[in-house]
Short mmCIF file of N, CA, C and O in Angstrom, two decimals:
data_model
loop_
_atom_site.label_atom_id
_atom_site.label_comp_id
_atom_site.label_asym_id
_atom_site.label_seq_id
_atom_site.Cartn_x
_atom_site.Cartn_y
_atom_site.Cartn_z
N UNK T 125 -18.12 -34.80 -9.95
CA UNK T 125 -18.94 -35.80 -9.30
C UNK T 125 -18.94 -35.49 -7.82
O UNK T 125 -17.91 -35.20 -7.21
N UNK T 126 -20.36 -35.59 -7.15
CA UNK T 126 -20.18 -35.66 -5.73
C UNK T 126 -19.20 -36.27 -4.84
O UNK T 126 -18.29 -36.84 -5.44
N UNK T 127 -19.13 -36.30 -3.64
CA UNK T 127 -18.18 -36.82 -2.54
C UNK T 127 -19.65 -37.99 -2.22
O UNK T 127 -19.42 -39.17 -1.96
N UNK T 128 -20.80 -37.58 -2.27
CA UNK T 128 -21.41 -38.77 -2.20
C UNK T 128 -21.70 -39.95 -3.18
O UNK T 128 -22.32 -40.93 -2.76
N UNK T 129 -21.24 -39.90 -4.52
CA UNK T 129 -20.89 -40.45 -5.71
C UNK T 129 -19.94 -41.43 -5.53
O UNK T 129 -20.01 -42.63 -5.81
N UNK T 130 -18.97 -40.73 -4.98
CA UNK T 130 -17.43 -41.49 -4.42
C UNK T 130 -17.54 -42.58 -3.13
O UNK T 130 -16.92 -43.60 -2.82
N UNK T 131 -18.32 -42.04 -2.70
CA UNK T 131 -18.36 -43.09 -1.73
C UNK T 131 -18.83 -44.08 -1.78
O UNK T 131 -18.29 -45.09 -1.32
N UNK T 132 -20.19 -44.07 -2.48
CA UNK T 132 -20.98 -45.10 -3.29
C UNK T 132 -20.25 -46.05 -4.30
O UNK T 132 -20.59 -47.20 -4.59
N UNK T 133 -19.10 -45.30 -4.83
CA UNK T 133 -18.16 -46.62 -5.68
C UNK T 133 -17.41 -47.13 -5.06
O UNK T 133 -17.17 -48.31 -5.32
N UNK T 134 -16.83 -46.58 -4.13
CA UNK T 134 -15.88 -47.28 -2.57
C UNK T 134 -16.86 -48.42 -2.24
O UNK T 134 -16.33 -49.53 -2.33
N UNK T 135 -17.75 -48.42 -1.98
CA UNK T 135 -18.94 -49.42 -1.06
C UNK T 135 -19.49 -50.33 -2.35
O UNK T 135 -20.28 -51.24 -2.10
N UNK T 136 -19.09 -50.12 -3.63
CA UNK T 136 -19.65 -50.81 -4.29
C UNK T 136 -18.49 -51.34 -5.08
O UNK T 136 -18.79 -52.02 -6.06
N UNK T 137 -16.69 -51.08 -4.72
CA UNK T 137 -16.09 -51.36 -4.98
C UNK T 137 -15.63 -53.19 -5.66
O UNK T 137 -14.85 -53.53 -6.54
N UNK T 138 -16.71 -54.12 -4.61
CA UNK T 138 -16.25 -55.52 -5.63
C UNK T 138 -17.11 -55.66 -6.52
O UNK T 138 -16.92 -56.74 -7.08
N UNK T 139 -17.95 -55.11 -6.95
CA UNK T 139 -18.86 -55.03 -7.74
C UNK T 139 -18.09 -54.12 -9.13
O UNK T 139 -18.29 -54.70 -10.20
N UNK T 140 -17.55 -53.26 -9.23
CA UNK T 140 -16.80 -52.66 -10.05
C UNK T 140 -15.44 -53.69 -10.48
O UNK T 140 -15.07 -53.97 -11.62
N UNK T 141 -14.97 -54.04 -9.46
CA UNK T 141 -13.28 -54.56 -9.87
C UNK T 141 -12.69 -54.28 -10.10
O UNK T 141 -11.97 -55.00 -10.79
N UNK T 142 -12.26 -52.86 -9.80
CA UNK T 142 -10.74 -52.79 -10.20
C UNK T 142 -10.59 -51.27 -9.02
O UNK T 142 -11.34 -50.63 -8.29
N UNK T 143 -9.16 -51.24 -9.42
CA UNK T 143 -8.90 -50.11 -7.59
C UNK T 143 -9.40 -48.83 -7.95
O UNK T 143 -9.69 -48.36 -9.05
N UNK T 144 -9.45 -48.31 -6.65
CA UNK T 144 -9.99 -46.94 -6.56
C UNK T 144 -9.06 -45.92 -5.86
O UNK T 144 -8.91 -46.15 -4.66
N UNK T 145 -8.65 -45.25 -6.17
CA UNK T 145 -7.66 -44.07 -5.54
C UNK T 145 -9.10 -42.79 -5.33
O UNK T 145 -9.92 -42.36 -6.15
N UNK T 146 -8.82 -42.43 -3.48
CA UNK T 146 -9.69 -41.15 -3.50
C UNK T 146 -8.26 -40.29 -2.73
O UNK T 146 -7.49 -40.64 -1.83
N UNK T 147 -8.37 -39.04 -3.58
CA UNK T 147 -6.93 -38.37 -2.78
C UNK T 147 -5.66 -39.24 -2.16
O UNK T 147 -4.99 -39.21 -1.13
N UNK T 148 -5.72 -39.95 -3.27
CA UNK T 148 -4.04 -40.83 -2.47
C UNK T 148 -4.37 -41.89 -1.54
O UNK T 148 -3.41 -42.54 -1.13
N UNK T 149 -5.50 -42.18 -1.13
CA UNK T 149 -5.74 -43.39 -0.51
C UNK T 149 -6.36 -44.52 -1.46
O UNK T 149 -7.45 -44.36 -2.01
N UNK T 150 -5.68 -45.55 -1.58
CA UNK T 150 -5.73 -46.85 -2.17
C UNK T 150 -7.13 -47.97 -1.72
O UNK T 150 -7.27 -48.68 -0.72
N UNK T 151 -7.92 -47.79 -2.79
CA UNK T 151 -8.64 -49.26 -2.46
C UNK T 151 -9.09 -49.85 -3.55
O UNK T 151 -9.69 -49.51 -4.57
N UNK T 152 -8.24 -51.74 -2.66
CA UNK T 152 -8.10 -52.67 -3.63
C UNK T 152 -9.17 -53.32 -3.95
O UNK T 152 -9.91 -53.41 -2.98
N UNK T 153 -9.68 -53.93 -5.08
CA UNK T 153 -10.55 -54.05 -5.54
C UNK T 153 -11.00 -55.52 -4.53
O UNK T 153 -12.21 -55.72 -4.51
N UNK T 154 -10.48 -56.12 -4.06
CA UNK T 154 -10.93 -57.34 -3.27
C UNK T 154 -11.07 -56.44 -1.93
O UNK T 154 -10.53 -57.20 -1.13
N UNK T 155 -11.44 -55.37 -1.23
CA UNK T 155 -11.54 -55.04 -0.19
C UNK T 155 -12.86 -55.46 0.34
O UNK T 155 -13.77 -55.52 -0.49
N UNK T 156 -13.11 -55.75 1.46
CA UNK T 156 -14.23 -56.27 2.61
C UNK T 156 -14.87 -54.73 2.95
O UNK T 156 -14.26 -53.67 3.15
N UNK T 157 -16.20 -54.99 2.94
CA UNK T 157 -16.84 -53.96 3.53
C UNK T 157 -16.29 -53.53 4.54
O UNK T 157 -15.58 -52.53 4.41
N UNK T 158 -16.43 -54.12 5.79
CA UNK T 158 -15.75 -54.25 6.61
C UNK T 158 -14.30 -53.84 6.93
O UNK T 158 -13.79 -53.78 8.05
N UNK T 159 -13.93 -53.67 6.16
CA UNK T 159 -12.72 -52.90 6.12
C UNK T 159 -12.45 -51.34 5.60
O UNK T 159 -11.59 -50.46 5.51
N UNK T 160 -12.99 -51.47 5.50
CA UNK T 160 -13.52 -49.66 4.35
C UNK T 160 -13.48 -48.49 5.17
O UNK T 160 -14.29 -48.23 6.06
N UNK T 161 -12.26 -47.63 4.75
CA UNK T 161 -12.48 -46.60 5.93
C UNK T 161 -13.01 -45.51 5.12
O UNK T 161 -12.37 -45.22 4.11
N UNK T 162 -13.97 -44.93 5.36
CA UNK T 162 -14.39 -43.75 4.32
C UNK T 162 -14.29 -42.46 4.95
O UNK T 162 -14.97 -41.57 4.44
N UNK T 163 -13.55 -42.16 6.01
CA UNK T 163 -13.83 -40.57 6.97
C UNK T 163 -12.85 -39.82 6.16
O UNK T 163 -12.75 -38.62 6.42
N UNK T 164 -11.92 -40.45 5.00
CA UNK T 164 -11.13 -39.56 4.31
C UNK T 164 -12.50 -38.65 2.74
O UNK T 164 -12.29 -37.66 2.04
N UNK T 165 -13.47 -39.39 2.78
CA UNK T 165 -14.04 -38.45 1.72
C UNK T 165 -14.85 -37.96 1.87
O UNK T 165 -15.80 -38.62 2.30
N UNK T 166 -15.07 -36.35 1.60
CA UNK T 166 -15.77 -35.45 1.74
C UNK T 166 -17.20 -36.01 0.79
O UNK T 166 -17.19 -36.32 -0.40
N UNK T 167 -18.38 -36.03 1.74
CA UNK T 167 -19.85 -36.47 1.15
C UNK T 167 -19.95 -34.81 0.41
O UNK T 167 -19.97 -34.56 -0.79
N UNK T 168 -20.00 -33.97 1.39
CA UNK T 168 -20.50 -32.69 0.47
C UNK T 168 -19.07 -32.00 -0.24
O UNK T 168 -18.89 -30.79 -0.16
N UNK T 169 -18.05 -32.90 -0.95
CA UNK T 169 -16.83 -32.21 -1.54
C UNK T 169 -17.21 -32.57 -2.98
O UNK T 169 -17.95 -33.55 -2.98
N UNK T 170 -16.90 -32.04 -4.35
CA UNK T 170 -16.84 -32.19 -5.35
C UNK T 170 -15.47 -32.95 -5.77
O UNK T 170 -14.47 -32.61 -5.13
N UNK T 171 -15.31 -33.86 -6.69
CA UNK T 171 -14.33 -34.94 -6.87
C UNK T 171 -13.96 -35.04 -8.64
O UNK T 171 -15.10 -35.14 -9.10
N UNK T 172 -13.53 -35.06 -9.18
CA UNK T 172 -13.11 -35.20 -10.81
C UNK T 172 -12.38 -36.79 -10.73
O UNK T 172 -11.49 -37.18 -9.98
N UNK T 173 -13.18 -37.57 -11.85
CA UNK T 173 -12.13 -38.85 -11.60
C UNK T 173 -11.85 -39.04 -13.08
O UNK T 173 -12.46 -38.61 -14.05
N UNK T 174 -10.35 -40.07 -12.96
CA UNK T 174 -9.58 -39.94 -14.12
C UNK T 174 -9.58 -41.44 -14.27
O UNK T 174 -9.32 -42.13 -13.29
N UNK T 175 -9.89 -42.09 -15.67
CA UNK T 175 -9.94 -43.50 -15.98
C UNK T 175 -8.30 -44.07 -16.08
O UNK T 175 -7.73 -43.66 -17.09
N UNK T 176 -7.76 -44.67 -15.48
CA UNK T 176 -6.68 -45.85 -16.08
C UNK T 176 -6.43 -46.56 -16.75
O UNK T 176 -5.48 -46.93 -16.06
N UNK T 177 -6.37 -47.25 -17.63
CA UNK T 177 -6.83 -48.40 -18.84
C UNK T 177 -5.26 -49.04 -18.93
O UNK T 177 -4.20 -48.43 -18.83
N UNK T 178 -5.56 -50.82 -19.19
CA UNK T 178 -4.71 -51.40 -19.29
C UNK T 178 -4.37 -51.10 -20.93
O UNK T 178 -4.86 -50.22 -21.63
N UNK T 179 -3.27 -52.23 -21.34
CA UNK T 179 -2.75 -51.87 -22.91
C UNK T 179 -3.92 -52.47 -23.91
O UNK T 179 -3.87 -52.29 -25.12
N UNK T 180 -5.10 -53.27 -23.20
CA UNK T 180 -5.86 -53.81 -23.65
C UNK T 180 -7.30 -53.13 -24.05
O UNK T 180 -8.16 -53.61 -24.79
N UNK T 181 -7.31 -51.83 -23.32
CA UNK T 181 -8.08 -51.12 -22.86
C UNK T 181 -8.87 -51.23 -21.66
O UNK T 181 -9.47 -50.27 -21.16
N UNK T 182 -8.87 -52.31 -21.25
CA UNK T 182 -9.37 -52.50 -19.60
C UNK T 182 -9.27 -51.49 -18.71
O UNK T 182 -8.29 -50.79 -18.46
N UNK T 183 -10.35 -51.45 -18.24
CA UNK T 183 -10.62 -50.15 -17.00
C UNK T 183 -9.61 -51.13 -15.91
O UNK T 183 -9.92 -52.20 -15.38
N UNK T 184 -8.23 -50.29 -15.80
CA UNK T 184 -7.44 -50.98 -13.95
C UNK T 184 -8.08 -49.99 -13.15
O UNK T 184 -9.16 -50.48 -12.82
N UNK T 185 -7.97 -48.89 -12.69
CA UNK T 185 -8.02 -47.99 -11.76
C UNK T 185 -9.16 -46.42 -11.84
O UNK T 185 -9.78 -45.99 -12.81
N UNK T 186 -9.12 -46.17 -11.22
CA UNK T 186 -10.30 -45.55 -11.34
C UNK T 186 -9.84 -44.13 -9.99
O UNK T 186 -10.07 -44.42 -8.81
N UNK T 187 -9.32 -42.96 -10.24
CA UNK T 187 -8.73 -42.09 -9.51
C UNK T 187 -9.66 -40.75 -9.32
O UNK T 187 -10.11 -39.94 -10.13
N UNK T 188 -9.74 -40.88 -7.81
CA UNK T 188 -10.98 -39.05 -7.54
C UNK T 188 -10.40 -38.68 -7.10
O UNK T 188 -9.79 -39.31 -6.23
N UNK T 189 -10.12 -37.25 -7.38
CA UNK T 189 -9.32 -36.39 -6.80
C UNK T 189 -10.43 -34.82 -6.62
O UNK T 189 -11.21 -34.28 -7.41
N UNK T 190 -10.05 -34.50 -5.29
CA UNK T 190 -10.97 -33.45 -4.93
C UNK T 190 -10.67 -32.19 -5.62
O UNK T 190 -9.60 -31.82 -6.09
N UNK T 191 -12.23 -31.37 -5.58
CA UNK T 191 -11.53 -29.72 -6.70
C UNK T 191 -12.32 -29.02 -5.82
O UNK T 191 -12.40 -27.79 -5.91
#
């Protein structure tokens, strides 16, 4: 997935609900626009993300990690 993909779920993060890990930086699913630092993700980097699931199967977390 793009680095511009990733960023777009960061910014659309309360709309999703649940956290987002990009390279080790944490964001919680109640985060404020306004608060959002995005200069850690590469727009033109390629990203692989890995689903989390509660015991229920619930999507918790949602992890991009750059390749």
């Amino acid at each position: 997935m793009s680095g511009s993909e990733v960023l777009q779920s960061v910014a659309q993060i309360r709309d999703i609900g649940v956290e987002l890990v990009v390279d080790g930086t944490v964001y919680p699913p109640d985060l404020e626009k306004e608060d959002v630092r995005l200069s850690g993700i590469r727009v033109n980097g390629r990203y692989k993300a890995s689903y989390q699931r509660g015991p229920n199967g619930e999507l918790t977390r949602v992890v991009f990690t750059s390749i």
